[in-house]
């Protein structure tokens, strides 16, 4: 608990300093109406003076720091992404973590996976014997379990603040590994298996067969979810398509990971693009006969596979390699639910998944007032986290955020996972303002989030530029077309406009909220049931 | 029977004359190697000398007619379509028809339809009363039955030679009426009703939900099948899409009618394009609650409707107006099966409607020899008619001709209906040579068909030009993009190449067959069962 207090104190100090620096100082400057020769007056100055690699915020209104902010608007042509990640706002250190603040304990996890590898090896021995008996040649892969593998490091790095830390070298290694390593098996995901071939058709408009995602296992025993390319980069989803029947876009998954990292949320599990040989790496790698059965050769002699439902056949939805090679996104798996249970909660701003229906939030202008009174939104950061998520979704135009998930271990104060982003980046010309409803209706935002958004709206750190640069590192570059990148800047402006509108109406104090407010609620154990009931 | 003989004699004389004129004369000319001043030597001369409006073929090698053929290659800028339809080949008169050679008897048909109109009026009275009781306002339309309406004239004009005669003014009027008249009701087609909401999924790859066709009734009591636009004119179907899950294209339906008329087959029921208000003319006009239930408003506020199957919901396949207006093709209905029974027969060259399957014709080089021995292909014109149809399908790239239909009344010698052409015109860059298998494997073609094809390959009558001109008359012009029009010329060349190859191998006598060979088979009544068994 001491660590918590220390963290709280550090954060409050930092936020207070930054507030003084960004709000009071510019006002003072405006008041003076004076600038030195060559001084370009930057609107909104979000740079903190740095000392070495560590942040040591200090209140300063010396010419020195002003000069720094003045020059900052001139683009020196260097890497904007490096500049962003070097910025003090992106270098606030997380305090040393106690065991309770980490999601997993190393020893237990390693033991668990060693057991799983042994089981896999036994299973493969039996499978290979059976295959040999049936005269089927099966590619054999050596699997060795190494406690130093990147995916395990990523799992062990998950803590109460985020999925990974900013400088964690395991994340870069994990992206490279997901791209490079041999795929040793492919299967349907648990979701698909749960459906058992039945189309999920409770509601007349539920999607049915758009999901062609697969679980791939690598030879380091890492697992990734594969979403194949369904749409060309420059194809724009028709305006008549409902968000819930829209294609899942592999490039949206990749771009969402980068966007989330750039926004410094770090709540999206790492995603990388990969060219997959669907014959060698899926058809021949799977041990699931059902999956094998949905493969076919197209009239153009390409290898394809389709989604199969009990009563319909989905060749119309087939995806095809060229002739075997298919682009896709690989999202790393989180630790299994047995190791790290998660809870899935319907968003208060969930949309109606029917043609006609309207949800309360769409018609009730006082919706947020009700929500603010309700557990778990009546205290702590939950509502602010949802607002963070709505900003993230608005920037990429994702309307399909019906549920959010969090790790049960971190209780009510845990961060929200920004899962399943494949329906973002559909229409670059459109800004779906209703996605921002949590922000615009509640008129609240974390100060730290707002500061980063302001930073990203500046020329020196422009969101579209840092995104372009970040995405250039992905093997499937260019991941997004220019219209999608430029839409990010336009939407960011609109987010800041909404915040300005709120501040005008309610005052900054009411709107811009200090992070890490303490929850006064009972511990998580007693709250899961409450949230479960809400679903 | 006398009329038959007369027709046979006329045709034979004409064909003989033309043969002499087109084959012997050019050879003689080549032999002389001489031409008068200004004489451009045309390759292949298909023009017959004319006298007035009627054809009176005469054998002539005078300079006069040569001059005519020489000038004929110079485009005088007039209408190529008029020129084509003025050509003697398109002016062979059908002899006066006896009652047995007409599909329907006027008095019976008029009486039948008068009864149907009365029934409709009674039904509408009840429906309107019920609607008034439920406080629903239903648009009221006055329906009057006029024995002079165009669709009835079209029905009465169907005879043993074709669906309509070349100069029949009823066809032009019918096209205008289908476009202009008020739509008084809309419903699913009988096919859709037979499915009762179940997807037709006997085979894993059968299409399921691509069919959004509707039956529309006009206020002159005429009926048309409406196929809405699913694909933009310039969209090209992916090479990976199987022909049987390809979109149905409304513009292909329209273009197929024009192509069939230009080829002088006249076996496609008239089709016209129309902008339909799907709210006013479908949603409000239908009395079918099931149909009403598949209508919805899209996120872009457009009116849309979708295909519904029992176990799945097909919003992904929805078509939308803008906001209510939707392009579509209207194909006139043939007389009902109770009035004019038809038989549907699987084509010997049917494709495998599975992923892997191969049909006999695809692997057996002697397939046609077997077919030639089999009833009903062992005598008469049936095989030649199938070859006609394969040329028609090849020109538009339609791979989906699994069955053909004919009127039972005209027996084995009846013409084949060229129904359901919406899967043509998918990929303009591709020539699917296997569609031509009946021609290339049997090496037979009707002389009259070949003569018209040769004519259409000439600059003066170029197929793409006459098609462009003909399609310009449709309200949805341009119906086809230029690549599709130009593909027609390229494919026509390939047809003629195949014929030339056959002639080289087997000799003209074997390949180019005299039309109207008499069937020596038992009458139709005893043959339907045999053909039914083949299905």
Tab-separated table of C-alpha atoms in Angstrom, chain B residues 56-357:
chain	number	residue	atom	x	y	z
B	56	UNK	CA	-35.583	-12.417	-102.760
B	57	UNK	CA	-32.239	-14.122	-102.850
B	58	UNK	CA	-30.747	-14.336	-106.288
B	59	UNK	CA	-27.448	-15.725	-107.391
B	60	UNK	CA	-25.462	-12.864	-108.799
B	61	UNK	CA	-21.860	-12.195	-109.578
B	62	UNK	CA	-22.440	-8.983	-111.467
B	63	UNK	CA	-20.197	-5.973	-110.814
B	64	UNK	CA	-23.212	-4.345	-109.239
B	65	UNK	CA	-23.333	-6.680	-106.298
B	66	UNK	CA	-19.558	-6.769	-106.008
B	67	UNK	CA	-19.568	-3.014	-105.795
B	68	UNK	CA	-22.147	-3.332	-103.079
B	69	UNK	CA	-19.930	-5.683	-101.151
B	70	UNK	CA	-16.886	-3.487	-101.683
B	71	UNK	CA	-18.615	-0.379	-100.388
B	72	UNK	CA	-20.079	-2.360	-97.614
B	73	UNK	CA	-16.833	-2.326	-95.629
B	74	UNK	CA	-16.772	1.471	-95.658
B	75	UNK	CA	-18.701	2.767	-92.689
B	76	UNK	CA	-21.030	5.443	-93.990
B	77	UNK	CA	-21.700	6.596	-90.429
B	78	UNK	CA	-25.335	5.493	-90.392
B	79	UNK	CA	-26.893	3.212	-87.833
B	80	UNK	CA	-25.159	-0.136	-87.900
B	81	UNK	CA	-28.056	-1.673	-86.044
B	82	UNK	CA	-30.557	-0.535	-88.694
B	83	UNK	CA	-28.170	-1.795	-91.335
B	84	UNK	CA	-27.971	-5.155	-89.604
B	85	UNK	CA	-31.710	-5.532	-89.261
B	86	UNK	CA	-32.126	-4.440	-92.888
B	87	UNK	CA	-29.741	-7.116	-94.048
B	88	UNK	CA	-31.402	-9.931	-96.031
B	89	UNK	CA	-30.157	-12.498	-93.506
B	90	UNK	CA	-32.362	-10.748	-90.977
B	91	UNK	CA	-35.296	-10.555	-93.330
B	92	UNK	CA	-36.008	-14.158	-94.097
B	93	UNK	CA	-39.745	-14.299	-93.676
B	94	UNK	CA	-41.372	-16.827	-91.433
B	95	UNK	CA	-44.245	-18.497	-93.294
B	96	UNK	CA	-47.796	-17.816	-92.126
B	97	UNK	CA	-48.315	-19.712	-88.898
B	98	UNK	CA	-50.999	-22.344	-88.422
B	99	UNK	CA	-52.762	-22.605	-85.043
B	100	UNK	CA	-50.567	-25.540	-84.006
B	101	UNK	CA	-47.465	-23.476	-84.572
B	102	UNK	CA	-48.555	-20.799	-82.133
B	103	UNK	CA	-48.003	-21.373	-78.439
B	104	UNK	CA	-51.370	-20.022	-77.348
B	105	UNK	CA	-54.906	-19.559	-78.649
B	106	UNK	CA	-56.112	-15.983	-78.269
B	107	UNK	CA	-59.693	-16.622	-77.128
B	108	UNK	CA	-58.779	-19.085	-74.404
B	109	UNK	CA	-56.005	-16.895	-73.094
B	110	UNK	CA	-58.118	-13.756	-72.989
B	111	UNK	CA	-60.868	-15.613	-71.138
B	112	UNK	CA	-58.289	-16.991	-68.683
B	113	UNK	CA	-56.876	-13.576	-67.934
B	114	UNK	CA	-60.272	-11.966	-67.578
B	115	UNK	CA	-61.016	-14.528	-64.890
B	116	UNK	CA	-57.712	-13.766	-63.178
B	117	UNK	CA	-58.395	-10.038	-63.210
B	118	UNK	CA	-61.796	-10.572	-61.605
B	119	UNK	CA	-60.214	-12.727	-58.930
B	120	UNK	CA	-57.563	-10.068	-58.320
B	121	UNK	CA	-60.227	-7.400	-57.952
B	122	UNK	CA	-62.140	-9.477	-55.402
B	123	UNK	CA	-58.909	-10.171	-53.535
B	124	UNK	CA	-58.026	-6.477	-53.498
B	125	UNK	CA	-61.427	-5.515	-52.184
B	126	UNK	CA	-61.000	-7.886	-49.269
B	127	UNK	CA	-57.439	-6.773	-48.712
B	128	UNK	CA	-58.393	-3.116	-48.687
B	129	UNK	CA	-61.207	-3.763	-46.239
B	130	UNK	CA	-58.838	-5.636	-43.940
B	131	UNK	CA	-56.267	-2.857	-44.274
B	132	UNK	CA	-58.888	-0.197	-43.493
B	133	UNK	CA	-59.959	-2.195	-40.432
B	134	UNK	CA	-56.340	-2.165	-39.232
B	135	UNK	CA	-56.035	1.533	-40.055
B	136	UNK	CA	-53.373	0.858	-42.691
B	137	UNK	CA	-53.419	2.998	-45.793
B	138	UNK	CA	-52.815	0.964	-48.887
B	139	UNK	CA	-52.202	2.579	-52.264
B	140	UNK	CA	-55.162	1.816	-54.528
B	141	UNK	CA	-54.636	1.133	-58.195
B	142	UNK	CA	-57.201	0.707	-60.888
B	143	UNK	CA	-56.548	-2.454	-62.887
B	144	UNK	CA	-58.295	-2.857	-66.188
B	145	UNK	CA	-57.836	-5.758	-68.485
B	146	UNK	CA	-57.396	-4.757	-72.082
B	147	UNK	CA	-56.968	-7.520	-74.676
B	148	UNK	CA	-54.769	-5.105	-76.629
B	149	UNK	CA	-52.035	-4.792	-73.970
B	150	UNK	CA	-48.486	-5.410	-75.124
B	151	UNK	CA	-47.642	-8.296	-72.807
B	152	UNK	CA	-50.658	-10.252	-74.042
B	153	UNK	CA	-49.687	-9.572	-77.636
B	154	UNK	CA	-46.197	-10.805	-76.812
B	155	UNK	CA	-47.611	-13.993	-75.306
B	156	UNK	CA	-49.849	-14.542	-78.317
B	157	UNK	CA	-46.921	-13.969	-80.674
B	158	UNK	CA	-44.812	-16.828	-79.298
B	159	UNK	CA	-44.521	-19.507	-81.958
B	160	UNK	CA	-42.543	-22.585	-82.813
B	161	UNK	CA	-39.676	-20.557	-84.255
B	162	UNK	CA	-39.010	-17.955	-81.606
B	163	UNK	CA	-40.457	-15.921	-78.738
B	164	UNK	CA	-41.195	-12.976	-80.997
B	165	UNK	CA	-40.860	-12.017	-84.611
B	166	UNK	CA	-38.310	-9.451	-85.773
B	167	UNK	CA	-40.689	-6.688	-86.636
B	168	UNK	CA	-43.202	-7.306	-83.872
B	169	UNK	CA	-44.201	-3.838	-82.589
B	170	UNK	CA	-45.526	-5.452	-79.404
B	171	UNK	CA	-41.963	-6.056	-78.175
B	172	UNK	CA	-40.976	-2.379	-78.285
B	173	UNK	CA	-44.265	-1.461	-76.637
B	174	UNK	CA	-43.770	-4.140	-73.997
B	175	UNK	CA	-40.328	-2.734	-73.113
B	176	UNK	CA	-41.824	0.750	-72.776
B	177	UNK	CA	-44.737	-0.551	-70.712
B	178	UNK	CA	-42.521	-2.478	-68.298
B	179	UNK	CA	-40.593	0.727	-67.811
B	180	UNK	CA	-43.477	3.171	-67.573
B	181	UNK	CA	-46.470	1.453	-66.023
B	182	UNK	CA	-47.422	1.631	-62.375
B	183	UNK	CA	-46.350	-1.308	-60.246
B	184	UNK	CA	-49.396	-2.472	-58.314
B	185	UNK	CA	-47.921	-5.394	-56.413
B	186	UNK	CA	-44.645	-7.072	-55.556
B	187	UNK	CA	-43.958	-10.526	-54.242
B	188	UNK	CA	-41.371	-13.245	-54.010
B	189	UNK	CA	-41.076	-15.366	-57.115
B	190	UNK	CA	-42.401	-18.912	-57.117
B	191	UNK	CA	-38.815	-20.207	-56.751
B	192	UNK	CA	-38.331	-18.259	-53.563
B	193	UNK	CA	-41.700	-19.318	-52.241
B	194	UNK	CA	-40.884	-22.958	-52.932
B	195	UNK	CA	-37.828	-22.568	-50.700
B	196	UNK	CA	-40.054	-21.200	-47.892
B	197	UNK	CA	-37.167	-19.330	-46.370
B	198	UNK	CA	-34.863	-22.333	-46.324
B	199	UNK	CA	-31.540	-21.918	-48.009
B	200	UNK	CA	-31.021	-24.240	-50.892
B	201	UNK	CA	-28.034	-26.036	-49.521
B	202	UNK	CA	-28.145	-29.550	-50.876
B	203	UNK	CA	-24.632	-29.088	-52.038
B	204	UNK	CA	-22.076	-27.383	-49.891
B	205	UNK	CA	-21.367	-24.779	-52.532
B	206	UNK	CA	-24.874	-23.907	-53.680
B	207	UNK	CA	-25.607	-20.229	-53.602
B	208	UNK	CA	-27.588	-19.179	-50.599
B	209	UNK	CA	-29.096	-15.789	-50.508
B	210	UNK	CA	-27.790	-14.140	-53.615
B	211	UNK	CA	-31.247	-14.256	-55.110
B	212	UNK	CA	-33.157	-11.150	-54.380
B	213	UNK	CA	-35.400	-11.344	-57.398
B	214	UNK	CA	-39.012	-10.276	-57.065
B	215	UNK	CA	-42.149	-10.631	-59.164
B	216	UNK	CA	-43.746	-7.266	-59.970
B	217	UNK	CA	-47.243	-6.802	-61.328
B	218	UNK	CA	-48.119	-3.786	-63.477
B	219	UNK	CA	-51.465	-2.022	-63.686
B	220	UNK	CA	-52.051	-3.574	-67.122
B	221	UNK	CA	-51.800	-6.921	-65.296
B	222	UNK	CA	-48.473	-7.665	-66.950
B	223	UNK	CA	-45.821	-9.364	-64.811
B	224	UNK	CA	-42.087	-8.914	-64.745
B	225	UNK	CA	-39.223	-10.372	-62.768
B	226	UNK	CA	-37.182	-7.707	-61.025
B	227	UNK	CA	-33.496	-8.280	-60.352
B	228	UNK	CA	-31.914	-5.427	-58.415
B	229	UNK	CA	-28.449	-4.035	-59.035
B	230	UNK	CA	-25.819	-5.835	-56.930
B	231	UNK	CA	-22.633	-4.731	-58.622
B	232	UNK	CA	-21.404	-1.527	-60.218
B	233	UNK	CA	-20.944	-1.594	-63.993
B	234	UNK	CA	-17.154	-1.400	-63.707
B	235	UNK	CA	-16.791	-3.950	-60.920
B	236	UNK	CA	-15.138	-7.112	-62.108
B	237	UNK	CA	-15.928	-10.391	-60.390
B	238	UNK	CA	-12.868	-11.834	-58.633
B	239	UNK	CA	-11.214	-14.737	-60.382
B	240	UNK	CA	-11.570	-16.773	-57.224
B	241	UNK	CA	-15.372	-16.665	-57.289
B	242	UNK	CA	-17.117	-19.778	-58.535
B	243	UNK	CA	-19.666	-19.087	-61.261
B	244	UNK	CA	-22.443	-20.427	-59.110
B	245	UNK	CA	-21.895	-18.006	-56.254
B	246	UNK	CA	-21.261	-15.013	-58.476
B	247	UNK	CA	-23.608	-12.073	-58.239
B	248	UNK	CA	-26.616	-11.931	-60.498
B	249	UNK	CA	-26.139	-8.812	-62.575
B	250	UNK	CA	-29.186	-6.862	-63.646
B	251	UNK	CA	-27.279	-5.320	-66.535
B	252	UNK	CA	-26.293	-8.773	-67.791
B	253	UNK	CA	-30.000	-9.646	-68.003
B	254	UNK	CA	-30.632	-6.552	-70.096
B	255	UNK	CA	-27.583	-7.022	-72.308
B	256	UNK	CA	-28.396	-10.699	-72.857
B	257	UNK	CA	-31.803	-9.810	-74.284
B	258	UNK	CA	-30.189	-7.394	-76.747
B	259	UNK	CA	-27.427	-9.841	-77.663
B	260	UNK	CA	-29.889	-12.654	-78.283
B	261	UNK	CA	-31.973	-10.377	-80.525
B	262	UNK	CA	-28.902	-9.249	-82.435
B	263	UNK	CA	-27.861	-12.867	-82.923
B	264	UNK	CA	-31.428	-13.309	-84.268
B	265	UNK	CA	-32.190	-16.156	-81.887
B	266	UNK	CA	-35.067	-14.338	-80.186
B	267	UNK	CA	-35.149	-16.822	-77.351
B	268	UNK	CA	-34.791	-14.395	-74.415
B	269	UNK	CA	-38.024	-12.869	-73.068
B	270	UNK	CA	-37.864	-9.055	-73.372
B	271	UNK	CA	-35.899	-7.274	-70.621
B	272	UNK	CA	-35.715	-3.583	-69.807
B	273	UNK	CA	-33.922	-1.564	-67.144
B	274	UNK	CA	-35.918	0.523	-64.691
B	275	UNK	CA	-35.293	2.725	-61.682
B	276	UNK	CA	-37.621	1.273	-59.073
B	277	UNK	CA	-38.691	3.089	-55.932
B	278	UNK	CA	-38.345	0.189	-53.544
B	279	UNK	CA	-40.360	1.905	-50.844
B	280	UNK	CA	-43.328	2.946	-52.967
B	281	UNK	CA	-43.232	0.252	-55.596
B	282	UNK	CA	-42.160	-2.746	-53.512
B	283	UNK	CA	-42.513	-2.265	-49.753
B	284	UNK	CA	-45.856	-0.456	-49.952
B	285	UNK	CA	-47.051	-2.460	-52.944
B	286	UNK	CA	-46.529	-5.929	-51.534
B	287	UNK	CA	-49.202	-7.889	-49.724
B	288	UNK	CA	-46.653	-10.370	-48.437
B	289	UNK	CA	-45.717	-9.801	-44.810
B	290	UNK	CA	-42.561	-11.931	-45.158
B	291	UNK	CA	-41.320	-9.627	-47.862
B	292	UNK	CA	-42.186	-6.560	-45.806
B	293	UNK	CA	-40.168	-7.984	-42.916
B	294	UNK	CA	-36.900	-8.008	-44.817
B	295	UNK	CA	-36.998	-4.266	-45.391
B	296	UNK	CA	-34.945	-1.996	-43.181
B	297	UNK	CA	-33.322	1.431	-43.143
B	298	UNK	CA	-29.553	1.452	-43.465
B	299	UNK	CA	-27.203	3.554	-41.310
B	300	UNK	CA	-27.012	5.962	-44.271
B	301	UNK	CA	-30.842	6.260	-44.104
B	302	UNK	CA	-31.399	4.357	-47.326
B	303	UNK	CA	-34.177	1.806	-47.741
B	304	UNK	CA	-32.796	-1.687	-48.107
B	305	UNK	CA	-34.001	-5.256	-48.192
B	306	UNK	CA	-32.250	-8.577	-47.852
B	307	UNK	CA	-32.669	-12.246	-48.562
B	308	UNK	CA	-33.771	-14.256	-45.588
B	309	UNK	CA	-33.069	-17.879	-44.981
B	310	UNK	CA	-34.489	-19.892	-42.137
B	311	UNK	CA	-31.306	-20.223	-40.158
B	312	UNK	CA	-29.350	-17.244	-41.274
B	313	UNK	CA	-29.894	-13.652	-41.799
B	314	UNK	CA	-28.526	-12.077	-44.845
B	315	UNK	CA	-27.991	-8.422	-44.142
B	316	UNK	CA	-24.609	-8.860	-45.721
B	317	UNK	CA	-26.417	-9.387	-49.010
B	318	UNK	CA	-28.791	-6.474	-48.614
B	319	UNK	CA	-29.450	-4.155	-51.514
B	320	UNK	CA	-30.196	-0.519	-50.823
B	321	UNK	CA	-31.921	2.259	-52.679
B	322	UNK	CA	-30.620	5.802	-52.721
B	323	UNK	CA	-32.610	6.662	-50.672
B	324	UNK	CA	-35.403	4.579	-52.230
B	325	UNK	CA	-34.438	4.404	-55.869
B	326	UNK	CA	-32.759	1.243	-57.060
B	327	UNK	CA	-31.731	0.132	-60.535
B	328	UNK	CA	-32.929	-3.211	-61.698
B	329	UNK	CA	-33.800	-5.333	-64.686
B	330	UNK	CA	-37.392	-6.215	-65.519
B	331	UNK	CA	-37.791	-9.422	-67.498
B	332	UNK	CA	-41.221	-10.098	-68.826
B	333	UNK	CA	-42.908	-13.266	-67.610
B	334	UNK	CA	-43.672	-16.050	-70.044
B	335	UNK	CA	-47.211	-17.451	-70.037
B	336	UNK	CA	-47.893	-19.447	-66.868
B	337	UNK	CA	-47.076	-23.140	-66.807
B	338	UNK	CA	-50.769	-24.018	-66.727
B	339	UNK	CA	-51.199	-22.232	-70.051
B	340	UNK	CA	-47.956	-23.194	-71.718
B	341	UNK	CA	-46.143	-26.069	-69.993
B	342	UNK	CA	-42.380	-26.132	-70.270
B	343	UNK	CA	-39.868	-28.838	-69.602
B	344	UNK	CA	-36.493	-28.196	-67.981
B	345	UNK	CA	-33.644	-30.452	-69.039
B	346	UNK	CA	-30.138	-30.686	-67.612
B	347	UNK	CA	-27.586	-29.643	-70.182
B	348	UNK	CA	-25.239	-32.483	-71.189
B	349	UNK	CA	-22.476	-29.926	-70.685
B	350	UNK	CA	-23.604	-29.095	-67.155
B	351	UNK	CA	-20.757	-28.150	-64.847
B	352	UNK	CA	-19.982	-29.742	-61.540
B	353	UNK	CA	-21.511	-27.626	-58.818
B	354	UNK	CA	-18.985	-28.807	-56.266
B	355	UNK	CA	-15.407	-27.732	-55.592
B	356	UNK	CA	-13.614	-30.766	-56.852
B	357	UNK	CA	-15.957	-32.599	-59.162
